[in-house]
Coordinates of C-alpha atoms in Angstrom, one line a residue:
M30 CA -0.4 0.3 -0.1
K31 CA 2.7 2.5 0.3
K32 CA 4.7 1.4 -2.4
I33 CA 1.4 2.6 -4.2
I34 CA 0.8 6.0 -2.7
L35 CA 4.4 6.5 -2.9
Q36 CA 3.9 5.7 -6.5
S37 CA 0.7 8.1 -6.8
W38 CA 2.3 10.6 -6.1
L39 CA 6.2 10.4 -7.9
V40 CA 3.3 10.6 -11.1
L41 CA 1.3 13.4 -9.9
L42 CA 4.1 15.3 -8.7
L43 CA 6.6 15.4 -12.6
L44 CA 2.9 16.1 -14.1
V45 CA 2.9 19.3 -12.2
S46 CA 6.6 19.6 -12.2
T47 CA 6.6 19.8 -16.4
G48 CA 3.4 21.4 -16.5
V49 CA 1.2 19.5 -17.4
A50 CA -0.9 18.8 -14.8
E51 CA -4.8 17.8 -15.0
V52 CA -6.6 19.1 -12.1
K53 CA -7.1 16.6 -10.2
L54 CA -8.6 15.9 -6.4
P55 CA -7.5 14.2 -4.1
S56 CA -9.4 10.9 -2.5
I57 CA -11.8 12.7 0.5
F58 CA -13.5 14.1 -2.9
G59 CA -15.8 12.2 -4.5
S60 CA -19.3 10.8 -6.3
N61 CA -21.5 9.4 -3.4
M62 CA -19.3 12.2 -0.5
V63 CA -22.1 14.7 2.0
L64 CA -20.4 17.9 2.2
Q65 CA -20.9 19.5 5.6
R66 CA -23.8 21.7 5.4
D67 CA -23.8 25.5 7.2
K68 CA -20.7 26.0 7.3
P69 CA -18.0 27.5 4.2
I70 CA -17.9 23.8 1.8
A71 CA -14.1 23.6 1.4
I72 CA -12.8 22.4 -2.0
W73 CA -8.8 21.7 -3.1
G74 CA -6.1 19.7 -5.2
W75 CA -3.8 20.1 -7.8
A76 CA -3.4 21.5 -11.3
D77 CA -0.8 24.0 -13.7
K78 CA 0.3 26.5 -12.1
G79 CA -1.3 30.2 -12.5
E80 CA -4.2 28.1 -14.1
E81 CA -7.4 29.2 -13.6
I82 CA -9.5 26.7 -12.1
T83 CA -13.7 27.1 -11.2
V84 CA -15.5 25.3 -8.8
T85 CA -19.1 24.3 -9.2
L86 CA -21.7 23.1 -6.5
G87 CA -24.8 22.3 -7.6
D88 CA -26.5 24.9 -9.6
K89 CA -25.5 28.5 -8.6
N90 CA -23.0 27.6 -5.8
S91 CA -19.9 28.3 -7.5
A92 CA -15.7 29.9 -7.1
K93 CA -12.7 30.8 -9.3
T94 CA -9.3 30.7 -8.7
K95 CA -6.0 29.9 -10.1
A96 CA -3.7 27.6 -9.1
D97 CA -0.3 28.1 -6.9
G98 CA 3.2 27.9 -8.3
D99 CA 3.4 24.5 -6.9
G100 CA 0.1 23.6 -8.6
K101 CA -2.2 23.9 -5.5
W102 CA -5.3 25.2 -5.7
M103 CA -8.6 25.9 -3.5
V104 CA -11.9 28.0 -3.2
K105 CA -14.1 28.2 -0.5
L106 CA -17.6 27.5 -1.5
E107 CA -20.7 29.1 0.5
A108 CA -22.1 27.5 3.0
M109 CA -25.0 25.7 1.8
K110 CA -28.6 23.8 4.2
A111 CA -29.5 19.9 3.9
S112 CA -30.0 18.0 1.5
A113 CA -33.4 16.8 2.1
V114 CA -32.7 12.7 3.2
A115 CA -35.2 11.4 0.4
D116 CA -32.9 13.1 -2.0
D117 CA -31.0 9.6 -4.4
K118 CA -29.9 12.1 -7.5
G119 CA -27.4 14.7 -5.6
L120 CA -25.5 17.6 -6.9
L121 CA -23.5 17.6 -9.2
L122 CA -20.3 18.8 -8.2
T123 CA -17.6 20.4 -11.6
I124 CA -14.1 21.4 -11.5
K125 CA -12.7 22.4 -14.9
G126 CA -9.9 23.6 -16.3
S127 CA -7.5 22.5 -18.5
N128 CA -9.7 19.1 -18.2
T129 CA -12.9 18.8 -16.6
V130 CA -13.6 16.7 -13.2
T131 CA -17.1 15.5 -12.3
F132 CA -18.5 14.1 -8.9
T133 CA -22.2 13.6 -9.0
N134 CA -24.6 12.1 -6.1
I135 CA -23.4 14.6 -3.6
L136 CA -25.4 15.4 -0.9
I137 CA -25.4 18.0 1.6
G138 CA -25.7 17.2 5.8
E139 CA -23.9 16.0 8.9
V140 CA -19.9 15.0 8.3
W141 CA -18.3 13.6 11.5
I142 CA -14.1 12.1 11.4
C143 CA -14.3 9.0 13.3
S144 CA -10.8 7.8 14.6
G145 CA -9.1 6.0 16.9
Q146 CA -7.1 2.0 17.4
S147 CA -8.4 -1.5 17.2
N148 CA -12.2 -0.3 19.0
M149 CA -13.2 1.8 16.1
A150 CA -11.4 0.4 13.6
F151 CA -13.9 -3.1 14.7
V152 CA -16.1 -3.3 11.6
V153 CA -19.8 -4.1 11.6
R154 CA -20.1 -8.4 10.9
Q155 CA -17.7 -8.6 14.2
T156 CA -20.4 -7.4 15.8
N157 CA -23.2 -8.9 18.3
N158 CA -27.1 -9.3 16.8
A159 CA -24.2 -8.4 13.4
D160 CA -26.6 -10.6 10.7
K161 CA -29.6 -8.3 11.8
A162 CA -27.5 -5.2 11.7
I163 CA -25.9 -5.7 7.9
A164 CA -30.2 -5.9 7.3
S165 CA -30.6 -2.8 8.7
S166 CA -28.3 -1.2 7.0
N167 CA -29.9 0.2 3.8
Q168 CA -30.1 3.7 4.5
P169 CA -28.3 5.7 1.1
A170 CA -28.2 8.6 2.8
I171 CA -26.0 7.6 5.5
R172 CA -21.9 7.7 3.1
L173 CA -18.8 5.4 4.5
I174 CA -15.1 6.0 3.4
T175 CA -11.9 4.3 4.4
V176 CA -8.8 5.6 5.3
P177 CA -5.8 3.0 4.4
R178 CA -4.7 2.1 7.0
T179 CA -0.3 4.6 6.8
P180 CA 1.4 5.1 8.6
I181 CA 4.7 8.0 7.9
D182 CA 7.0 9.9 9.0
T183 CA 6.3 12.7 7.0
P184 CA 2.7 13.8 6.2
Q185 CA 1.2 13.1 3.5
H186 CA -1.3 15.0 1.0
N187 CA -3.7 12.1 -0.8
F188 CA -4.6 8.7 -0.1
I189 CA -6.4 5.9 -1.9
G190 CA -10.1 5.0 -1.2
K191 CA -13.4 6.5 -1.8
W192 CA -17.0 7.3 -0.7
E193 CA -19.7 4.2 -0.9
I194 CA -23.5 4.1 -0.9
C195 CA -24.0 2.6 3.0
G196 CA -26.5 -0.8 2.8
P197 CA -25.3 -4.6 2.7
T198 CA -22.8 -4.8 0.4
T199 CA -20.2 -1.7 2.6
V200 CA -21.7 -2.0 5.9
P201 CA -19.9 -5.3 7.0
N202 CA -16.3 -4.1 6.8
F203 CA -16.6 0.0 7.6
S204 CA -16.8 0.6 12.2
A205 CA -19.4 -0.3 13.6
V206 CA -18.7 2.4 16.3
A207 CA -18.9 5.3 13.3
Y208 CA -21.6 3.5 11.8
F209 CA -23.5 2.4 14.2
F210 CA -23.3 6.7 15.2
G211 CA -24.3 7.7 12.5
S212 CA -27.3 5.2 11.9
E213 CA -28.3 6.8 15.7
L214 CA -28.0 10.9 13.7
L215 CA -29.7 9.8 10.8
Q216 CA -33.1 8.1 12.2
N217 CA -33.1 11.7 14.9
L218 CA -31.7 14.2 12.5
N219 CA -33.1 12.9 9.5
V220 CA -30.0 14.7 6.8
P221 CA -27.9 13.1 4.9
I222 CA -24.5 11.4 7.0
G223 CA -21.2 11.4 5.9
L224 CA -18.4 9.0 7.9
I225 CA -14.8 9.2 8.0
N226 CA -13.4 5.8 8.5
T227 CA -9.8 7.4 9.9
S228 CA -8.7 4.3 12.4
F229 CA -6.0 1.7 12.7
G230 CA -5.3 -1.5 15.4
G231 CA -3.3 -1.1 18.3
T232 CA -1.6 2.2 18.1
P233 CA -1.2 5.0 19.8
A234 CA -2.7 8.5 20.6
D235 CA 0.6 10.6 20.0
A236 CA 0.9 8.5 16.8
W237 CA -2.1 10.7 15.6
T238 CA -0.6 13.8 16.7
S239 CA 1.6 16.0 15.3
R240 CA 4.7 16.6 14.8
A241 CA 4.8 20.0 15.5
A242 CA 2.1 19.6 18.1
L243 CA 4.3 17.3 20.5
E244 CA 7.5 19.5 20.2
S245 CA 5.0 22.0 21.4
V246 CA 5.5 21.1 25.1
P247 CA 8.8 21.1 26.8
S248 CA 7.7 16.5 28.8
L249 CA 7.1 14.9 25.5
K250 CA 10.8 15.4 24.6
P251 CA 11.7 12.1 25.6
L252 CA 9.7 10.3 23.3
L253 CA 10.8 12.0 21.2
D254 CA 14.7 11.6 21.0
D255 CA 13.5 8.1 22.0
W256 CA 11.9 7.4 17.9
D257 CA 14.3 9.5 16.7
K258 CA 17.3 7.1 18.1
R259 CA 15.2 3.9 16.7
A260 CA 14.7 5.9 13.6
N261 CA 18.4 6.6 13.4
E262 CA 19.3 2.7 14.3
Q263 CA 16.8 0.7 13.0
T264 CA 17.7 1.2 9.5
A265 CA 16.0 -1.2 6.2
D266 CA 18.9 -3.2 5.9
K267 CA 19.0 -3.7 9.3
V268 CA 15.4 -4.9 9.6
A269 CA 15.2 -6.8 6.5
K270 CA 17.6 -9.1 8.3
L271 CA 15.6 -8.9 12.0
N272 CA 13.2 -10.3 9.5
Q273 CA 14.7 -13.4 7.3
D274 CA 16.1 -14.3 10.9
A275 CA 12.8 -14.9 13.1
L276 CA 11.4 -16.4 9.5
K277 CA 14.7 -18.6 9.3
K278 CA 14.7 -19.5 13.1
W279 CA 10.7 -20.0 12.7
Q280 CA 10.7 -22.4 9.3
D281 CA 13.5 -24.8 11.7
A282 CA 11.1 -24.8 13.6
S283 CA 8.3 -25.8 12.1
A284 CA 9.8 -28.0 10.2
K285 CA 11.1 -29.9 14.0
A286 CA 8.0 -29.5 14.8
K287 CA 5.8 -31.2 12.4
A288 CA 9.3 -34.1 12.5
D289 CA 8.5 -34.4 16.7
G290 CA 4.2 -34.4 15.6
K291 CA 3.7 -30.8 16.7
A292 CA 1.9 -28.2 15.6
A293 CA 3.9 -25.5 14.2
P294 CA 4.8 -22.4 16.0
Q295 CA 2.6 -19.0 14.6
K296 CA 4.7 -17.3 12.3
P297 CA 6.3 -14.3 13.3
R298 CA 4.7 -10.5 12.8
P299 CA 7.2 -8.8 10.6
I300 CA 9.7 -6.3 12.1
V301 CA 8.2 -3.1 10.8
E302 CA 11.4 -0.1 10.5
A303 CA 10.5 3.1 13.0
A304 CA 10.9 5.2 11.1
R305 CA 7.7 4.2 9.5
S306 CA 6.4 2.3 12.4
Q307 CA 1.8 2.8 12.9
H308 CA 3.3 3.3 16.5
R309 CA 6.5 5.6 15.8
P310 CA 4.8 9.1 17.3
A311 CA 3.0 12.4 14.0
N312 CA 3.5 9.3 11.6
L313 CA -1.0 8.6 11.6
Y314 CA -1.5 11.6 11.7
N315 CA 0.9 12.6 9.0
G316 CA -0.2 9.3 6.7
M317 CA -4.5 9.3 7.4
I318 CA -5.2 12.9 9.1
A319 CA -3.9 15.2 7.3
P320 CA -5.2 14.0 3.6
L321 CA -8.4 15.4 4.9
V322 CA -7.0 18.6 6.1
P323 CA -8.8 21.8 5.9
L324 CA -12.3 19.2 5.1
S325 CA -15.8 20.8 6.0
V326 CA -16.7 19.5 8.9
R327 CA -18.4 19.0 11.7
G328 CA -16.9 17.1 14.8
A329 CA -15.3 13.9 15.5
I330 CA -15.7 10.5 17.5
W331 CA -13.0 9.3 18.9
Y332 CA -11.8 5.4 20.9
Q333 CA -8.5 4.9 21.7
G334 CA -6.4 4.5 25.1
E335 CA -5.6 0.5 25.0
S336 CA -2.3 1.2 23.8
N337 CA -1.4 4.0 25.3
V338 CA -1.9 2.4 29.5
P339 CA 1.0 1.1 30.3
R340 CA 1.8 5.6 30.4
A341 CA -1.7 6.6 31.5
H342 CA -0.1 9.5 33.2
Q343 CA 1.6 11.2 30.1
Y344 CA -2.4 10.8 28.0
Q345 CA -3.3 13.9 30.7
T346 CA -0.4 15.7 28.0
I347 CA -1.0 14.0 25.4
F348 CA -4.8 13.2 24.7
P349 CA -5.4 16.9 24.8
L350 CA -3.2 17.9 23.2
M351 CA -4.3 15.6 20.0
I352 CA -7.8 17.3 20.5
K353 CA -6.2 21.0 20.0
N354 CA -4.1 19.7 17.5
W355 CA -7.0 17.9 15.2
R356 CA -9.0 21.8 16.4
Q357 CA -6.7 24.0 14.9
D358 CA -6.7 21.8 11.5
F359 CA -10.6 21.0 11.1
G360 CA -12.3 24.1 13.1
E361 CA -11.8 25.3 16.8
D362 CA -15.2 24.5 17.5
M363 CA -15.2 20.7 16.5
P364 CA -16.7 19.0 19.3
F365 CA -15.1 15.6 20.2
G366 CA -16.7 13.2 21.6
F367 CA -14.2 10.3 23.3
V368 CA -16.0 6.7 24.4
Q369 CA -14.0 5.8 28.0
L370 CA -13.0 2.4 27.3
A371 CA -14.4 -0.7 28.5
P372 CA -13.1 -2.8 31.8
F373 CA -10.5 -5.4 30.0
R374 CA -6.7 -6.6 31.6
Y375 CA -5.1 -3.6 29.8
T376 CA -1.3 -5.2 30.8
R377 CA 0.0 -8.0 33.3
N378 CA 1.1 -5.0 35.8
D379 CA -1.0 -2.9 38.1
P380 CA -3.8 -3.4 37.4
A381 CA -4.5 0.8 38.4
M382 CA -3.2 1.3 35.1
G383 CA -6.3 0.9 33.5
A384 CA -7.6 3.1 36.1
E385 CA -5.3 5.6 35.8
L386 CA -5.4 6.0 31.9
W387 CA -9.6 6.7 32.6
E388 CA -8.6 9.0 35.0
A389 CA -6.6 11.1 32.2
Q390 CA -9.4 10.1 30.3
L391 CA -12.1 12.1 32.7
M392 CA -9.6 15.0 33.3
T393 CA -10.1 15.2 28.9
L394 CA -13.1 15.8 29.6
K395 CA -13.9 17.8 32.3
K396 CA -10.4 20.6 30.6
L397 CA -11.7 21.1 27.6
P398 CA -14.9 22.2 25.9
N399 CA -17.4 21.5 24.0
I400 CA -16.4 18.0 24.1
G401 CA -18.4 14.5 24.7
M402 CA -17.6 11.4 26.9
A403 CA -19.5 7.6 27.1
V404 CA -18.3 6.2 29.6
I405 CA -19.0 1.6 29.1
T406 CA -18.4 0.4 31.6
D407 CA -21.4 -1.9 31.8
L408 CA -20.7 -3.0 28.3
G409 CA -17.0 -4.3 28.1
N410 CA -15.8 -9.0 28.4
V411 CA -13.4 -8.2 30.7
K412 CA -11.9 -11.3 29.0
D413 CA -12.2 -9.8 25.9
I414 CA -10.4 -6.2 24.4
H415 CA -12.7 -5.7 21.8
P416 CA -16.0 -6.1 23.2
T417 CA -19.3 -7.0 20.8
N418 CA -21.5 -4.9 21.3
K419 CA -21.2 -1.7 19.0
L420 CA -24.7 -0.8 18.8
D421 CA -24.8 1.0 22.6
V422 CA -21.7 2.3 22.5
G423 CA -22.6 4.4 19.2
K424 CA -26.0 5.4 20.3
R425 CA -24.0 6.6 23.5
L426 CA -21.9 8.7 21.9
A427 CA -24.9 9.8 19.0
L428 CA -27.0 10.6 22.7
W429 CA -23.8 12.9 23.4
A430 CA -24.0 14.4 19.8
R431 CA -27.8 14.8 19.9
A432 CA -27.9 16.9 23.3
Q433 CA -24.3 19.3 23.2
V434 CA -23.6 19.1 19.6
Y435 CA -27.9 19.5 18.0
G436 CA -29.2 21.2 20.9
E437 CA -31.8 18.0 22.1
K438 CA -31.1 19.3 25.7
K439 CA -33.7 18.1 27.6
L440 CA -31.9 15.0 26.9
V441 CA -29.8 13.0 29.7
F442 CA -27.1 12.5 27.7
S443 CA -24.0 11.1 30.1
G444 CA -24.1 8.9 33.5
P445 CA -23.1 10.2 37.3
I446 CA -19.4 12.3 36.8
Y447 CA -17.1 12.5 39.8
Q448 CA -17.2 17.2 41.2
S449 CA -16.6 17.4 44.3
H450 CA -16.3 15.3 47.9
Q451 CA -16.6 16.3 51.8
V452 CA -15.5 14.6 54.9
T453 CA -17.9 14.8 57.7
D454 CA -16.2 12.8 60.4
S455 CA -16.3 8.8 59.4
V456 CA -18.2 9.5 56.1
I457 CA -17.2 11.2 53.0
E458 CA -19.9 12.6 50.9
I459 CA -19.9 12.3 46.7
S460 CA -21.5 14.8 45.0
F461 CA -22.1 14.4 41.3
D462 CA -22.8 16.1 37.8
H463 CA -25.1 14.1 35.7
V464 CA -27.3 12.7 38.1
G465 CA -30.3 12.6 36.0
S466 CA -33.4 12.0 37.8
G467 CA -31.5 10.5 40.9
L468 CA -28.3 7.9 41.1
K469 CA -28.8 4.2 41.8
S470 CA -27.3 0.7 41.8
R471 CA -27.7 -1.2 38.4
D472 CA -29.1 -4.4 40.0
D473 CA -30.9 -2.6 43.0
K474 CA -27.7 -4.8 44.3
P475 CA -25.5 -2.5 46.9
L476 CA -23.1 -0.5 45.4
T477 CA -19.5 -1.5 44.8
H478 CA -16.1 -0.9 43.8
F479 CA -15.5 1.9 45.9
E480 CA -12.6 2.0 49.1
I481 CA -12.6 5.2 51.6
A482 CA -9.4 5.4 52.8
G483 CA -7.3 7.4 56.2
E484 CA -4.0 10.0 55.5
D485 CA -1.9 5.7 55.9
Q486 CA -3.3 5.1 51.9
V487 CA -4.7 2.1 52.8
F488 CA -7.4 1.3 51.5
K489 CA -10.2 -0.5 51.7
P490 CA -14.2 -1.3 51.1
A491 CA -16.2 0.8 51.7
E492 CA -20.2 0.7 52.5
V493 CA -22.4 3.3 50.3
K494 CA -25.2 5.3 51.1
I495 CA -27.3 6.8 48.1
G496 CA -28.9 9.2 48.6
E497 CA -30.7 11.2 46.1
K498 CA -28.0 13.5 44.3
K499 CA -25.3 12.3 46.5
L500 CA -23.4 9.7 48.3
M501 CA -22.3 8.7 51.6
V502 CA -19.1 6.2 51.8
S503 CA -17.5 4.7 54.8
S504 CA -15.8 2.3 56.6
R505 CA -15.9 0.5 59.7
E506 CA -12.3 -0.3 59.4
V507 CA -11.3 4.1 58.5
N508 CA -12.3 6.1 61.5
K509 CA -10.8 9.1 59.8
P510 CA -10.7 9.0 55.9
V511 CA -9.8 11.4 53.8
A512 CA -10.0 10.0 50.3
V513 CA -13.1 7.5 48.3
R514 CA -11.9 5.0 44.9
F515 CA -14.8 4.4 42.9
A516 CA -13.4 1.1 40.4
W517 CA -10.0 2.2 40.4
R518 CA -9.6 -1.0 38.9
D519 CA -9.6 -2.1 35.6
D520 CA -11.6 -5.3 35.3
A521 CA -14.4 -3.3 37.7
E522 CA -17.5 -3.5 36.1
P523 CA -19.2 -1.4 38.7
N524 CA -23.1 -0.5 39.7
L525 CA -23.4 2.7 39.6
I526 CA -26.1 4.2 37.5
N527 CA -28.3 7.2 37.2
K528 CA -32.1 6.7 36.7
E529 CA -31.6 6.6 33.3
G530 CA -29.5 4.3 32.9
L531 CA -26.2 5.6 31.8
P532 CA -23.2 4.4 33.7
A533 CA -21.3 6.6 35.7
S534 CA -17.7 7.4 35.1
P535 CA -14.2 5.7 37.1
F536 CA -13.2 7.9 39.2
R537 CA -10.5 9.3 43.1
T538 CA -10.5 12.0 44.7
D539 CA -7.2 11.5 46.1
T540 CA -3.9 12.9 44.1
W541 CA -1.6 11.1 45.3
K542 CA 1.1 9.5 43.2
G543 CA -0.1 6.3 40.7
V544 CA 1.7 4.0 39.7
T545 CA 2.4 5.1 35.9
E546 CA 4.0 8.9 36.7
G547 CA 7.2 8.8 35.2
K548 CA 6.9 6.0 32.0
D549 CA 7.4 8.4 29.3
Y550 CA 8.4 5.8 26.5

């Protein structure tokens, strides 16, 4: 795939440099796409130096420009209202220069970037009730495009992909969270929905953040230096030799296993040179976000964090940095909704590592404006890092979007979020935001996963009394409590919810040193 992309760009650059370039556009534009409503519409591409370009959308929305000295051009068309959902013809998008490029069946509606690691990449056919979801996916007002997995060490301007109309033949291999989110929006907004799936399993948030943004934070320099050192040391020749040696070792082991009547060992995965690793900071931003800039979009949804668990404390810095980075690219006010990780033993080390990742996500929610978090402690599978219920994950993200982005103010869109606490004698009283119509236990049993500690920082199981909008936490083993922790291990499946059925986010009231502090790369 990398070779194909590189060859495509070499051809494009050759055409531009020789003065015989045809008008071209990146793959984010194409027939069947959705363009963002109620915002100026950015359209861009390449042509011959100084070539005059005319872009027309529909009957009247038109703009002209000239390609600059590098052959680049961009126009911004006037904002447009949403197309009718039942529009089966769409608009014509025409770009004229020395040649004419025409895209058909363009709709105007809501465009969302859908990104993250494997739980965002997880496709519809893998979900529970997949057959039902696929059978009911004939929703032509939803349009889908997937950006190929492209880790690379320099920012790219294009990718290989195309927009497709949502239906039983296109949905099965599309991101499940993205599809269920978009389907829920369509049903409630009644406007076309465009979904851009740009996700890659097993990847950290720093890979999705630009190099310039990462370099702006001094505390991240050791992380960047470590990867730069790896990139310099792991040359292509060295990596090829490592792969050859690993393959030979596997072949020998397989032959011996066969001779002994045993199963062959698993074939080793190829080692990727560090310079182009999907784990290297900025590499996925370069290959999978930069080609989308400066597309007009409504917002982004995000499901990621598993790969950052060992560096959860650092995630407090990287995650909001990434969001700000994207907002500079796509619009300062861009709404951003994300999924707090499901319960699972993410490492073989201290289970508090995962809880500290939850905390970093919660801190980001409280730190940045125009942001939402879907808590899914009740939707996970502690034996599987990829829980198959993606329908409710998408619905919860859509619930936030409907309430906070699209103005359905009466919706309760979040479970209880820790607000403050007060110590009175042997009891700590906890107050929450987003209590809805009240707090309760999901299974009508005593609330679980609450712990309480004194100054000795030794936590004991706690008893909890439920008030209308507060909790009273205590323990007979702790006479002078100072701190409460809730669901402070990564496989916790607590039962605190609000009466609307949305679960509470894990939290702690103390600021004692965490187990991931100082783990920066």
